[in-house]
Coordinates of C-alpha atoms in Angstrom, one line a residue:
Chain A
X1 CA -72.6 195.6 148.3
X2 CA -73.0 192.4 151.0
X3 CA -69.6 191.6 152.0
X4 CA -69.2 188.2 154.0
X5 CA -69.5 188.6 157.7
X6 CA -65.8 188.7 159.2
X7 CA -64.4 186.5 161.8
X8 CA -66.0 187.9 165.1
X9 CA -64.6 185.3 167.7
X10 CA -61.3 182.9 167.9
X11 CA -58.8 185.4 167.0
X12 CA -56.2 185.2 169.6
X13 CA -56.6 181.4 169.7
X14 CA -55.8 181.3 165.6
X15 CA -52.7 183.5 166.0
X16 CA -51.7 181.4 168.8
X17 CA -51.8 178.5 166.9
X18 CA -50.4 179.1 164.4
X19 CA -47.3 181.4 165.9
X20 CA -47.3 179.4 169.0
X21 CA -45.2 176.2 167.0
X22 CA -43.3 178.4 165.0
X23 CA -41.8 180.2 168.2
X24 CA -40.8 177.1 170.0
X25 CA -39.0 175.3 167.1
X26 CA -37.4 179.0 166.7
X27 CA -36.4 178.8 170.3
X28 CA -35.1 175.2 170.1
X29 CA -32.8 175.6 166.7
X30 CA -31.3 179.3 168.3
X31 CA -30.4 177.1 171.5
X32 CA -29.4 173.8 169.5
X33 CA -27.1 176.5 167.4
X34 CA -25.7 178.4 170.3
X35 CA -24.6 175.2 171.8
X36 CA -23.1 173.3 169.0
X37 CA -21.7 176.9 167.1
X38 CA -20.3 178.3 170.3
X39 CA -20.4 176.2 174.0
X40 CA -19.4 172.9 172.6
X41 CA -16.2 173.9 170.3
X42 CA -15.5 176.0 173.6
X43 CA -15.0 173.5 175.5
X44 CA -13.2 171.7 173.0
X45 CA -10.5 174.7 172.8
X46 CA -9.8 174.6 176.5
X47 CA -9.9 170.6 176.3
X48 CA -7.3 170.9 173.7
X49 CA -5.3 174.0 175.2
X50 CA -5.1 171.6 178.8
X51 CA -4.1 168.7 176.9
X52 CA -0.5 169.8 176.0
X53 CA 0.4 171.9 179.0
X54 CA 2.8 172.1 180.9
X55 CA 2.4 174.3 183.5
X56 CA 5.9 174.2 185.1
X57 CA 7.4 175.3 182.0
X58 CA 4.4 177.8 181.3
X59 CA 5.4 179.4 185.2
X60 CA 9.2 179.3 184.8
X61 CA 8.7 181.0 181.4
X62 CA 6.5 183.8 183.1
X63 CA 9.1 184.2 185.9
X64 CA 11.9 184.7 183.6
X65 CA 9.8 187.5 181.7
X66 CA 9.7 189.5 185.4
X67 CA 6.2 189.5 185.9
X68 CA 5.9 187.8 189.4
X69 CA 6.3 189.4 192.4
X70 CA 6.9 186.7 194.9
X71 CA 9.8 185.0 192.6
X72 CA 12.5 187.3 190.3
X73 CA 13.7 185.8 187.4
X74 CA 16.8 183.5 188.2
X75 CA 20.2 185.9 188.3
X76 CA 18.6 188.1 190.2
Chain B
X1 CA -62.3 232.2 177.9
X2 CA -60.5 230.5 175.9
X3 CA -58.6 231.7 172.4
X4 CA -56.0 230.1 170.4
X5 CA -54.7 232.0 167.1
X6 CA -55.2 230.4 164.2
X7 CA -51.8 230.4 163.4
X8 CA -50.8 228.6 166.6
X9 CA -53.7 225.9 165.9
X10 CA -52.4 224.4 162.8
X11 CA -48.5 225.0 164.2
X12 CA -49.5 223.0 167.4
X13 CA -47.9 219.8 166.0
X14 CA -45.1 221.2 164.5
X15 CA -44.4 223.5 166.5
X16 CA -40.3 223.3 166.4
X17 CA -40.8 223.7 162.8
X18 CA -42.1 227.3 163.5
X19 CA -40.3 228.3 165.9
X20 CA -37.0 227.4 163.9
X21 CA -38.4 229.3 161.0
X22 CA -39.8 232.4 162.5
X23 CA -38.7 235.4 165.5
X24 CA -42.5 234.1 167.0
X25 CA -41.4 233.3 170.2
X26 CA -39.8 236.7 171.4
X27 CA -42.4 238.8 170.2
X28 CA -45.1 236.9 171.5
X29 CA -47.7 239.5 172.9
X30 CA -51.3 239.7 173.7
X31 CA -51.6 242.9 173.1
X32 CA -50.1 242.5 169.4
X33 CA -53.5 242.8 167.8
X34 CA -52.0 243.6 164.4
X35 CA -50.7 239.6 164.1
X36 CA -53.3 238.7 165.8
X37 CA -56.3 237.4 163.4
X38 CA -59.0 234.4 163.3
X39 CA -59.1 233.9 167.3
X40 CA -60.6 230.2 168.0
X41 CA -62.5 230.0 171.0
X42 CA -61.0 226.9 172.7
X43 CA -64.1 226.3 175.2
X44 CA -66.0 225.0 172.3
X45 CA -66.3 221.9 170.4
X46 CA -63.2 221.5 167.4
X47 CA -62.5 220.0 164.7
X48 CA -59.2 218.2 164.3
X49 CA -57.7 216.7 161.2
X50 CA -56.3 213.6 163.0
X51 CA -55.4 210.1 161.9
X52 CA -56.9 208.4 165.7
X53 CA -59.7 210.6 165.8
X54 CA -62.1 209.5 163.1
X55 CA -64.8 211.5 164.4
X56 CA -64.2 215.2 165.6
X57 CA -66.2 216.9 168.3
X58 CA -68.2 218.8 165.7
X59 CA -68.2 218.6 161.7
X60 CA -66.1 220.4 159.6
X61 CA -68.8 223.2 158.5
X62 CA -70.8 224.5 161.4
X63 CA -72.6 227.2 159.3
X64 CA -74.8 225.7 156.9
X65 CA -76.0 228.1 154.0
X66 CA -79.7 227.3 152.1
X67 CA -78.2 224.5 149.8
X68 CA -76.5 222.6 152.6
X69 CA -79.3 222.9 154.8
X70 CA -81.9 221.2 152.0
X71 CA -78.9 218.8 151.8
X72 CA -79.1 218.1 155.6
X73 CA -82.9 217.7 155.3
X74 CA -82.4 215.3 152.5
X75 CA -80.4 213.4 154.6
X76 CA -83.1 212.8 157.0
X77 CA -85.0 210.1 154.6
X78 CA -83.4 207.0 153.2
X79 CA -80.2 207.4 152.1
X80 CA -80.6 205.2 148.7
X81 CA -82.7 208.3 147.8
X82 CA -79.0 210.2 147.4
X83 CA -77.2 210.5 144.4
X84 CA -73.4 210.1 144.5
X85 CA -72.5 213.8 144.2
X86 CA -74.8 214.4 147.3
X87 CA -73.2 211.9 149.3
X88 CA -70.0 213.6 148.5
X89 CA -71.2 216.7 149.4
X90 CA -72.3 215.2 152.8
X91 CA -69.1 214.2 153.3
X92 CA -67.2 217.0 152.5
X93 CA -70.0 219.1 155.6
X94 CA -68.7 216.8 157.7
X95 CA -64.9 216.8 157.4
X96 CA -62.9 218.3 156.0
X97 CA -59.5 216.1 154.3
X98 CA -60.3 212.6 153.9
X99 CA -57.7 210.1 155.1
X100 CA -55.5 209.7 152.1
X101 CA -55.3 213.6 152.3
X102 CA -54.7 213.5 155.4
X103 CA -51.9 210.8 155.1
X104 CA -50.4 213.1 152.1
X105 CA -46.7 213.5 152.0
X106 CA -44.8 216.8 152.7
X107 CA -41.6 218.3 153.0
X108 CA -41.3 218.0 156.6
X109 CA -38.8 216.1 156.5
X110 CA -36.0 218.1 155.1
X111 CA -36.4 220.5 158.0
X112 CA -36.2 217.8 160.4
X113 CA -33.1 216.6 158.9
X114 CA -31.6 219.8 158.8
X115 CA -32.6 220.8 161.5
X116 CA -30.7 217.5 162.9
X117 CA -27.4 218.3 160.6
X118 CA -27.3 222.0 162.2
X119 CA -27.6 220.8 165.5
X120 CA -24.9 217.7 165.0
X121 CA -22.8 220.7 163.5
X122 CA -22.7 222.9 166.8
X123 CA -22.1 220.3 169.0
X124 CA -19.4 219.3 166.7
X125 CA -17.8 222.8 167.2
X126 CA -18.5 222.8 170.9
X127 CA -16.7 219.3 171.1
X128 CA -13.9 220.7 169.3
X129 CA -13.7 223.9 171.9
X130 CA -14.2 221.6 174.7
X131 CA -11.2 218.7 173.0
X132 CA -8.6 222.2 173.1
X133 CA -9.5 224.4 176.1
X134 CA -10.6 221.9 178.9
X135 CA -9.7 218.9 178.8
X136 CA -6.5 217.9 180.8
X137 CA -3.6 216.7 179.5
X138 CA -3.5 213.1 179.0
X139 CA -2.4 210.3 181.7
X140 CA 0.9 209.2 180.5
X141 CA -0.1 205.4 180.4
X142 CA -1.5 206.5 177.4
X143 CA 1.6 207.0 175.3
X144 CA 3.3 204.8 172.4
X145 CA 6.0 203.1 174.4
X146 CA 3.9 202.5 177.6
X147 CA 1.3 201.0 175.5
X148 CA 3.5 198.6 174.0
X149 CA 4.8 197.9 177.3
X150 CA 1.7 197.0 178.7
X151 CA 0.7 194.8 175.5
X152 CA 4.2 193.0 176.3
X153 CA 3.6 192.3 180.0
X154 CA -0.1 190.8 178.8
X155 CA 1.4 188.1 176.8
X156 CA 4.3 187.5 179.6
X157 CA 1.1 186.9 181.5
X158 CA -0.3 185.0 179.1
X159 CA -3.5 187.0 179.3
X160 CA -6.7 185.1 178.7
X161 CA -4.5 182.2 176.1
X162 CA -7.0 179.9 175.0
X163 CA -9.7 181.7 173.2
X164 CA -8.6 185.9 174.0
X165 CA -5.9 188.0 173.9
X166 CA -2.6 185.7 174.1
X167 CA -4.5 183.0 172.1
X168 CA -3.7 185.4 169.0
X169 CA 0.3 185.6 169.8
X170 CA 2.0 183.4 168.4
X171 CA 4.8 182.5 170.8
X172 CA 7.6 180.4 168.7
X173 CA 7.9 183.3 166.1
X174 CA 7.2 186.2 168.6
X175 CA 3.9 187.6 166.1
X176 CA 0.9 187.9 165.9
X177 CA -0.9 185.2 164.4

């Protein structure tokens, strides 16, 4: 019953390296994915939205609905 | 001194369990001497069945009759002179469940979860009493035609229209998208 003797010394610097890589490339692709699945087509929505506006016609069409204060709709 | 029923010992880590199951708790007395049996004398060493605690302050059997004591003297010399069944026996002196009898399953767990249902059920009916005789009547802003009122002067305001709320209107055919 002589079992080998286990690994005494080293530990923390084996788990380091082997978790160490694994937990920056995790880091890296959950940042590469949050900006290319959710910051970049952001800013291409408000790009877009800003593109084709017009924002006379966006305010006379909010005065007309009677939500300003400052200006009523016109016929009032 | 010191004493600690028996009963109480073994109850000490479950002791809701108990207490759910039995009237213990308003008739406890020291003077109850009838209930009252096996008193452990808590200034000593004890023995604890416990998964952390491999080794108890003292071993399992403190009084030793002829056999265990020849066992004990046994012990003394080499241990290759031991057969198997001694070795058990050693064992078994010493402690008293062995990890895996320790780590045994029980029904524990169906009083917990009932236990956990009953309780979900009173609140329930205390929720109930509470939702009919206290709370106040609700602020009108909460009604049908305020609500859609409010959902309409959103849009007008064009609430949030690239990505939120007005970004799901469709505005040319007045619905949602």
């Amino acid at each position: 019953m002589s079992l080998a003797k286990p690994a005494m010394r080293g530990l923390l610097g084996k788990r380091l390296r082997f978790h160490l890589p694994i937990a920056f490339a995790l880091s890296l692709v959950a940042a590469a994915a949050f900006k290319y699945g959710v910051t970049e087509p952001r800013k291409q929505a408000y790009a877009d939205f800003y593109k084709q506006y017009d924002a006379t016609k966006e305010f006379n069409n909010m005065r007309e609905a009677g939500i300003f204060q400052s200006v009523r709709p016109t016929g009032e | 001194m010191l004493h600690l029923t028996k009963g109480r010992v073994g109850c000490l880590l479950s002791r809701r369990v108990v207490l759910a199951l039995t009237n213990r708790g308003a008739r406890m007395s020291s003077h109850d001497h009838h209930e009252v049996s096996d008193k452990v004398d808590m200034s000593q060493p004890m023995y604890w069945d416990r998964l952390d605690t491999p080794l108890p302050d003292r071993p399992w059997k403190d009084v030793l009759d002829s056999t265990d004591k020849s066992l004990k003297q046994k012990e003394k010399g080499p241990w290759t002179a031991l057969s198997k069944e001694e070795k058990i026996a050693l064992y078994r002196l010493k402690f008293n469940h062995t990890y895996p009898e320790m780590k045994r399953p029980s029904h524990e767990w169906k009083t917990v979860i009932g236990g956990m249902f009953i309780v979900f059920g009173i609140t329930g009916l205390v929720v109930l009493w509470q939702c009919h005789y206290v709370y106040p009547p609700q602020p009108h802003t909460f009604g049908e035609e305020w609500q859609a009122k409010q959902v309409q002067r959103m849009l007008d305001m064009q609430i949030n229209p690239i990505e939120g709320f007005s970004a799901q209107w469709d505005y040319k055919n007045k619905q949602w998208k």
